[in-house]
XYZ file of C-alpha atoms in Angstrom:
364
model
C -0.236 0.306 0.321
C 1.309 3.526 -0.646
C 0.427 5.229 2.725
C 0.939 4.221 6.010
C -2.736 2.806 7.112
C -2.029 -1.244 7.378
C -4.967 -4.022 7.388
C -5.708 -5.458 10.571
C -5.343 -9.399 9.782
C -7.592 -10.143 13.215
C -10.368 -7.940 11.999
C -10.633 -10.562 8.653
C -10.547 -13.644 10.912
C -11.755 -14.461 14.698
C -8.764 -15.304 16.253
C -10.212 -15.783 19.957
C -10.256 -19.681 19.291
C -7.745 -22.326 17.491
C -8.600 -23.269 14.286
C -10.692 -26.494 13.665
C -11.138 -29.063 11.039
C -14.653 -28.684 9.229
C -16.860 -31.041 10.650
C -19.660 -30.024 8.169
C -17.706 -31.420 4.992
C -15.395 -34.077 4.365
C -11.536 -33.417 3.543
C -12.700 -34.687 0.161
C -15.384 -31.872 -0.147
C -13.022 -29.325 0.984
C -10.204 -30.532 -1.043
C -11.637 -31.860 -4.478
C -13.737 -30.553 -7.180
C -16.829 -32.637 -6.321
C -20.112 -31.472 -7.602
C -23.078 -32.195 -5.144
C -26.227 -29.951 -5.481
C -26.983 -28.019 -2.151
C -23.608 -28.554 -0.920
C -21.823 -25.069 -1.425
C -22.319 -22.967 1.433
C -23.714 -19.430 0.634
C -21.644 -16.513 0.352
C -21.738 -14.194 3.418
C -22.160 -10.420 2.630
C -19.692 -7.541 3.702
C -21.426 -5.570 6.060
C -19.968 -1.688 5.660
C -18.987 -0.770 9.013
C -20.294 2.984 10.271
C -18.341 5.723 11.772
C -19.414 4.975 15.017
C -18.617 1.435 14.632
C -15.100 2.277 13.651
C -14.784 4.304 16.859
C -16.386 2.063 19.276
C -14.278 -1.215 17.980
C -11.062 1.182 17.512
C -8.180 -1.006 19.311
C -7.947 -0.363 23.334
C -4.223 0.026 23.405
C -4.179 2.885 21.271
C -5.048 6.286 22.958
C -5.572 9.244 20.748
C -6.264 13.172 21.152
C -7.413 15.529 18.794
C -5.014 18.509 17.782
C -6.086 22.036 17.900
C -4.054 22.969 14.697
C -5.842 21.511 11.788
C -4.413 20.409 8.631
C -6.257 19.811 5.234
C -6.155 15.720 4.772
C -5.694 16.402 1.312
C -2.259 18.238 1.960
C -1.418 15.449 4.144
C -2.147 12.725 1.497
C 0.064 14.926 -0.960
C 3.063 15.266 1.489
C 2.562 11.491 1.976
C 3.249 10.686 -1.124
C 6.180 12.957 -1.823
C 7.967 11.530 1.277
C 7.538 8.171 0.418
C 8.952 8.649 -2.900
C 11.873 9.938 -0.872
C 12.229 7.100 1.408
C 12.254 4.755 -1.374
C 15.219 6.485 -2.914
C 17.306 7.037 0.415
C 16.952 3.044 1.244
C 19.075 2.235 -1.942
C 21.711 4.966 -0.520
C 24.631 3.577 1.952
C 23.896 6.429 4.082
C 20.837 4.346 5.124
C 22.375 1.433 5.670
C 25.009 3.296 8.019
C 22.394 5.188 9.590
C 20.628 2.325 10.573
C 23.545 -0.264 10.875
C 22.964 -1.879 14.152
C 19.095 -2.563 13.526
C 19.753 -3.428 9.784
C 22.568 -5.829 10.256
C 20.648 -8.008 12.473
C 16.761 -7.216 10.991
C 17.397 -6.679 7.195
C 13.805 -7.334 6.643
C 12.265 -4.518 7.959
C 12.453 -1.064 6.285
C 13.701 1.541 8.967
C 12.038 5.127 9.248
C 13.535 6.808 12.288
C 16.076 6.084 15.147
C 15.637 7.018 18.730
C 18.593 5.924 20.976
C 18.073 2.053 21.557
C 15.232 1.974 19.357
C 13.999 2.424 15.894
C 10.685 2.954 13.941
C 10.417 0.427 11.363
C 7.544 -0.910 8.883
C 6.777 -4.263 6.817
C 4.101 -5.385 5.226
C 1.717 -5.568 8.531
C 2.370 -2.095 9.478
C 4.734 -0.309 11.992
C 6.873 -2.063 14.461
C 9.096 -0.822 17.314
C 12.729 -2.045 17.277
C 14.614 -2.465 20.576
C 18.407 -2.848 20.446
C 20.115 -2.330 23.467
C 23.887 -3.302 23.991
C 25.002 -6.551 22.969
C 21.533 -7.715 23.207
C 19.790 -9.440 19.976
C 17.458 -6.310 18.050
C 13.777 -7.100 19.336
C 10.791 -6.069 16.967
C 7.308 -5.316 18.887
C 4.357 -4.947 16.394
C 2.383 -1.594 17.382
C -1.082 -3.209 16.480
C -2.388 -0.238 14.241
C -5.131 -0.988 12.216
C -6.309 0.205 8.567
C -8.324 2.734 10.446
C -5.133 4.378 11.824
C -3.861 6.455 9.141
C -0.156 7.956 10.025
C 1.232 11.089 8.522
C 4.731 10.379 7.034
C 6.569 12.958 9.781
C 9.816 10.763 9.892
C 11.805 12.743 7.895
C 10.591 16.216 9.768
C 13.970 18.182 11.382
C 12.802 17.280 15.282
C 10.678 14.191 14.855
C 10.538 11.918 17.624
C 8.574 8.564 17.764
C 9.272 8.336 21.663
C 8.515 10.010 24.827
C 7.139 9.466 28.490
C 7.326 5.608 27.853
C 5.141 5.507 24.909
C 5.049 5.613 21.016
C 3.782 8.964 19.933
C 2.435 9.286 15.790
C 0.375 11.747 14.267
C -2.447 11.369 11.815
C -6.186 10.948 11.248
C -9.207 8.190 11.978
C -10.267 7.403 8.703
C -12.632 4.817 6.715
C -10.907 2.961 3.979
C -13.258 2.990 1.075
C -10.739 1.505 -1.410
C -7.435 -0.099 -1.162
C -4.540 0.637 -3.140
C -3.861 -1.304 -6.048
C -1.642 -0.337 -8.587
C -1.729 1.996 -10.226
C -5.113 3.159 -8.216
C -4.370 5.177 -4.913
C -6.399 4.170 -1.983
C -9.566 6.349 -0.987
C -10.338 7.313 2.745
C -13.072 9.158 4.501
C -12.012 11.329 7.632
C -13.664 10.201 10.732
C -11.493 12.331 12.944
C -8.886 14.355 11.479
C -5.246 15.680 13.115
C -5.007 13.161 16.190
C -2.222 12.039 18.099
C -1.778 8.382 18.603
C 0.108 6.669 21.759
C 0.805 3.627 22.668
C 2.069 2.982 26.267
C 5.456 0.932 25.968
C 4.396 -1.800 28.355
C 1.419 -2.482 26.358
C 3.706 -2.825 22.920
C 6.366 -4.953 24.629
C 4.021 -7.245 26.496
C 4.458 -10.849 25.456
C 2.216 -12.898 27.781
C 3.824 -16.415 26.602
C 7.301 -15.467 26.024
C 7.305 -17.087 22.578
C 9.273 -14.079 20.922
C 6.223 -12.502 19.483
C 4.577 -9.801 21.233
C 0.923 -9.856 22.186
C -0.231 -7.587 19.674
C 1.143 -9.331 16.789
C -0.034 -12.691 18.098
C -3.711 -11.094 17.893
C -3.026 -9.749 14.567
C -2.159 -12.790 12.922
C -4.621 -15.095 14.990
C -1.941 -16.890 17.427
C -2.726 -17.615 20.952
C -0.773 -14.920 23.008
C -1.158 -16.715 26.069
C 0.272 -20.224 24.260
C 3.828 -20.375 22.905
C 2.756 -23.009 20.913
C -1.016 -22.442 19.573
C -1.448 -25.261 17.471
C -0.175 -28.026 19.921
C 2.362 -29.501 17.657
C 5.733 -29.297 20.217
C 7.019 -26.173 18.387
C 7.206 -22.675 19.899
C 5.378 -20.192 17.390
C 8.269 -18.231 16.633
C 10.161 -21.208 15.301
C 7.002 -22.719 13.713
C 6.768 -22.430 9.843
C 3.126 -23.425 9.923
C 2.060 -22.081 13.356
C -1.565 -22.089 13.163
C -1.956 -25.825 12.176
C -0.111 -28.898 13.009
C 1.720 -30.624 10.129
C 0.565 -33.906 9.213
C 2.515 -36.220 6.650
C 0.403 -37.479 3.511
C 0.360 -37.963 0.138
C -1.491 -34.653 -0.746
C 0.000 -32.223 1.811
C 3.478 -33.525 0.070
C 1.722 -32.155 -3.124
C 1.287 -28.864 -1.798
C 4.454 -28.674 -0.326
C 5.612 -28.868 -3.420
C 3.777 -26.264 -5.123
C 4.016 -23.446 -2.736
C 7.395 -24.275 -0.472
C 9.632 -22.110 -2.463
C 13.030 -21.443 -1.812
C 12.882 -17.423 -0.450
C 15.062 -15.674 2.237
C 14.364 -16.657 5.838
C 12.068 -13.972 7.789
C 10.679 -14.395 11.291
C 8.143 -11.204 11.193
C 6.659 -11.808 7.809
C 4.696 -14.695 6.483
C 3.022 -15.915 3.463
C -0.872 -15.822 3.748
C -3.366 -18.408 2.525
C -7.172 -18.944 2.514
C -8.001 -22.389 2.479
C -10.586 -24.763 3.604
C -8.492 -28.306 2.387
C -6.529 -29.586 5.457
C -4.340 -31.173 3.097
C -2.966 -27.758 2.251
C -2.965 -26.158 5.733
C -1.419 -29.268 7.275
C 1.810 -28.848 5.348
C 5.495 -28.845 6.771
C 7.411 -26.007 4.944
C 11.194 -25.998 5.188
C 11.799 -23.189 2.960
C 8.991 -20.297 3.985
C 6.626 -19.374 6.843
C 2.913 -19.706 6.460
C -0.242 -18.464 7.903
C -3.348 -20.486 6.922
C -6.801 -19.536 7.302
C -10.062 -20.973 6.622
C -13.289 -19.566 5.530
C -15.323 -20.420 8.410
C -13.151 -18.167 10.720
C -13.410 -15.627 7.983
C -15.629 -12.676 8.679
C -17.138 -11.617 5.520
C -15.016 -8.572 4.012
C -14.304 -6.765 0.909
C -13.059 -8.343 -2.119
C -10.198 -5.859 -2.367
C -9.022 -6.812 1.394
C -9.641 -10.205 0.520
C -7.143 -9.622 -2.662
C -4.834 -7.519 -0.960
C -3.913 -10.338 1.983
C -4.815 -13.549 -0.149
C -3.010 -12.574 -3.055
C -2.777 -15.755 -4.505
C -6.013 -18.241 -4.903
C -6.170 -21.584 -5.798
C -8.739 -24.152 -6.829
C -9.610 -27.273 -5.484
C -7.931 -30.121 -6.852
C -9.222 -31.844 -9.866
C -8.591 -35.282 -10.896
C -7.204 -35.457 -14.759
C -9.411 -37.297 -16.991
C -6.872 -38.159 -19.147
C -3.560 -38.988 -17.264
C -3.263 -41.175 -14.168
C -2.156 -39.723 -11.067
C -2.110 -36.511 -12.377
C -4.488 -33.444 -10.608
C -4.932 -30.072 -11.650
C -5.114 -26.885 -9.651
C -5.980 -23.460 -11.338
C -4.524 -20.589 -9.283
C -4.743 -16.652 -9.622
C -2.331 -14.046 -8.442
C -1.471 -10.271 -9.000
C 0.199 -11.204 -12.464
C -2.189 -13.352 -13.687
C -3.513 -16.490 -13.592
C -2.671 -20.231 -14.403
C -2.675 -23.943 -14.173
C -0.798 -26.199 -11.647
C -0.310 -29.885 -12.809
C 0.906 -31.978 -10.228
C 1.887 -35.758 -11.272
C 2.637 -38.569 -8.623
C 5.643 -40.456 -10.047
C 7.448 -43.375 -8.022
C 6.210 -41.844 -4.799
C 7.259 -38.255 -5.644
C 5.365 -35.006 -7.105
C 6.452 -33.589 -10.176
C 5.111 -30.055 -10.866
C 4.541 -28.141 -13.638
C 3.289 -24.724 -13.842
C 1.384 -22.720 -16.905
C 0.552 -19.168 -17.128
C -2.373 -18.302 -19.086
C -2.591 -14.503 -18.936
C -0.586 -11.781 -17.430
C -2.146 -8.270 -15.848
C -0.597 -4.953 -15.691
C 3.045 -4.467 -15.598
């Protein structure tokens, strides 16, 4: 997204309980293309939140007060766009790597915005983080838990900008209703609810890690892990080390197929995942070796706007179809931000051979 308003995954899913296997449908029905009249569950409709709903459900750990000085939100948008372009150029320089050296060397997966002694303000695809690096201790990231309704001004390059004082993180911005998400080349659209506010988040709230698993509570709530249980899926692995922390891995023929399809080699990250929306147990029970995954099913998904769905679950997979012409061969259609295509999986000598065909590309 172009601006510093970020989606709140916890708003898209019910995160107060562990994901469960579906009882109303068999694994075959959830994973394979089976035509049965009257078996499909009607799609829930998205319900537009009111301004009152947004204020009522605004995260309780974020305090806000309205500033007396008023600045046009349109001017703020223009300012943010200019500053973000400057930031993208700054990221390419040695000056950036030197200024944030002690943070960047340990955690290059983040984009750093500002520094304040042993703390840095940073971001990744989920939003803003506070990174603490004190003495010889390892750098420790804490997610701030800002929702998509907290629009943060891009003030990080201002001469006297400071984000940390009085044991709290302070950021200026607005409370907004997002009416359209960013999708290149279209910018997001907003409806302002409260303009010119100062957000403050107490350090005690930010740093709270109830189960001591390495993720702060705000991040675990955000992605749907249990903040009071360090092994959310009871598979014997600490959430921080688990490459599939929401579901216990189960070895099977078709989970191995999905591993061969999606577990591509990628840089190891602890604070960024690949999100997948699926009802198929074979898929969500994979044991990935190369990347970290978060699986969500449609039963725990709250009805949401399609652009939100597209933004977080950018790659979509169909159910499995048995190939009528080739034995032990299965087909899966997929669509991502670049286009759509077909995946063919052939089971030969107890191993999967995967081939991928792209049918259409969009954009640039």
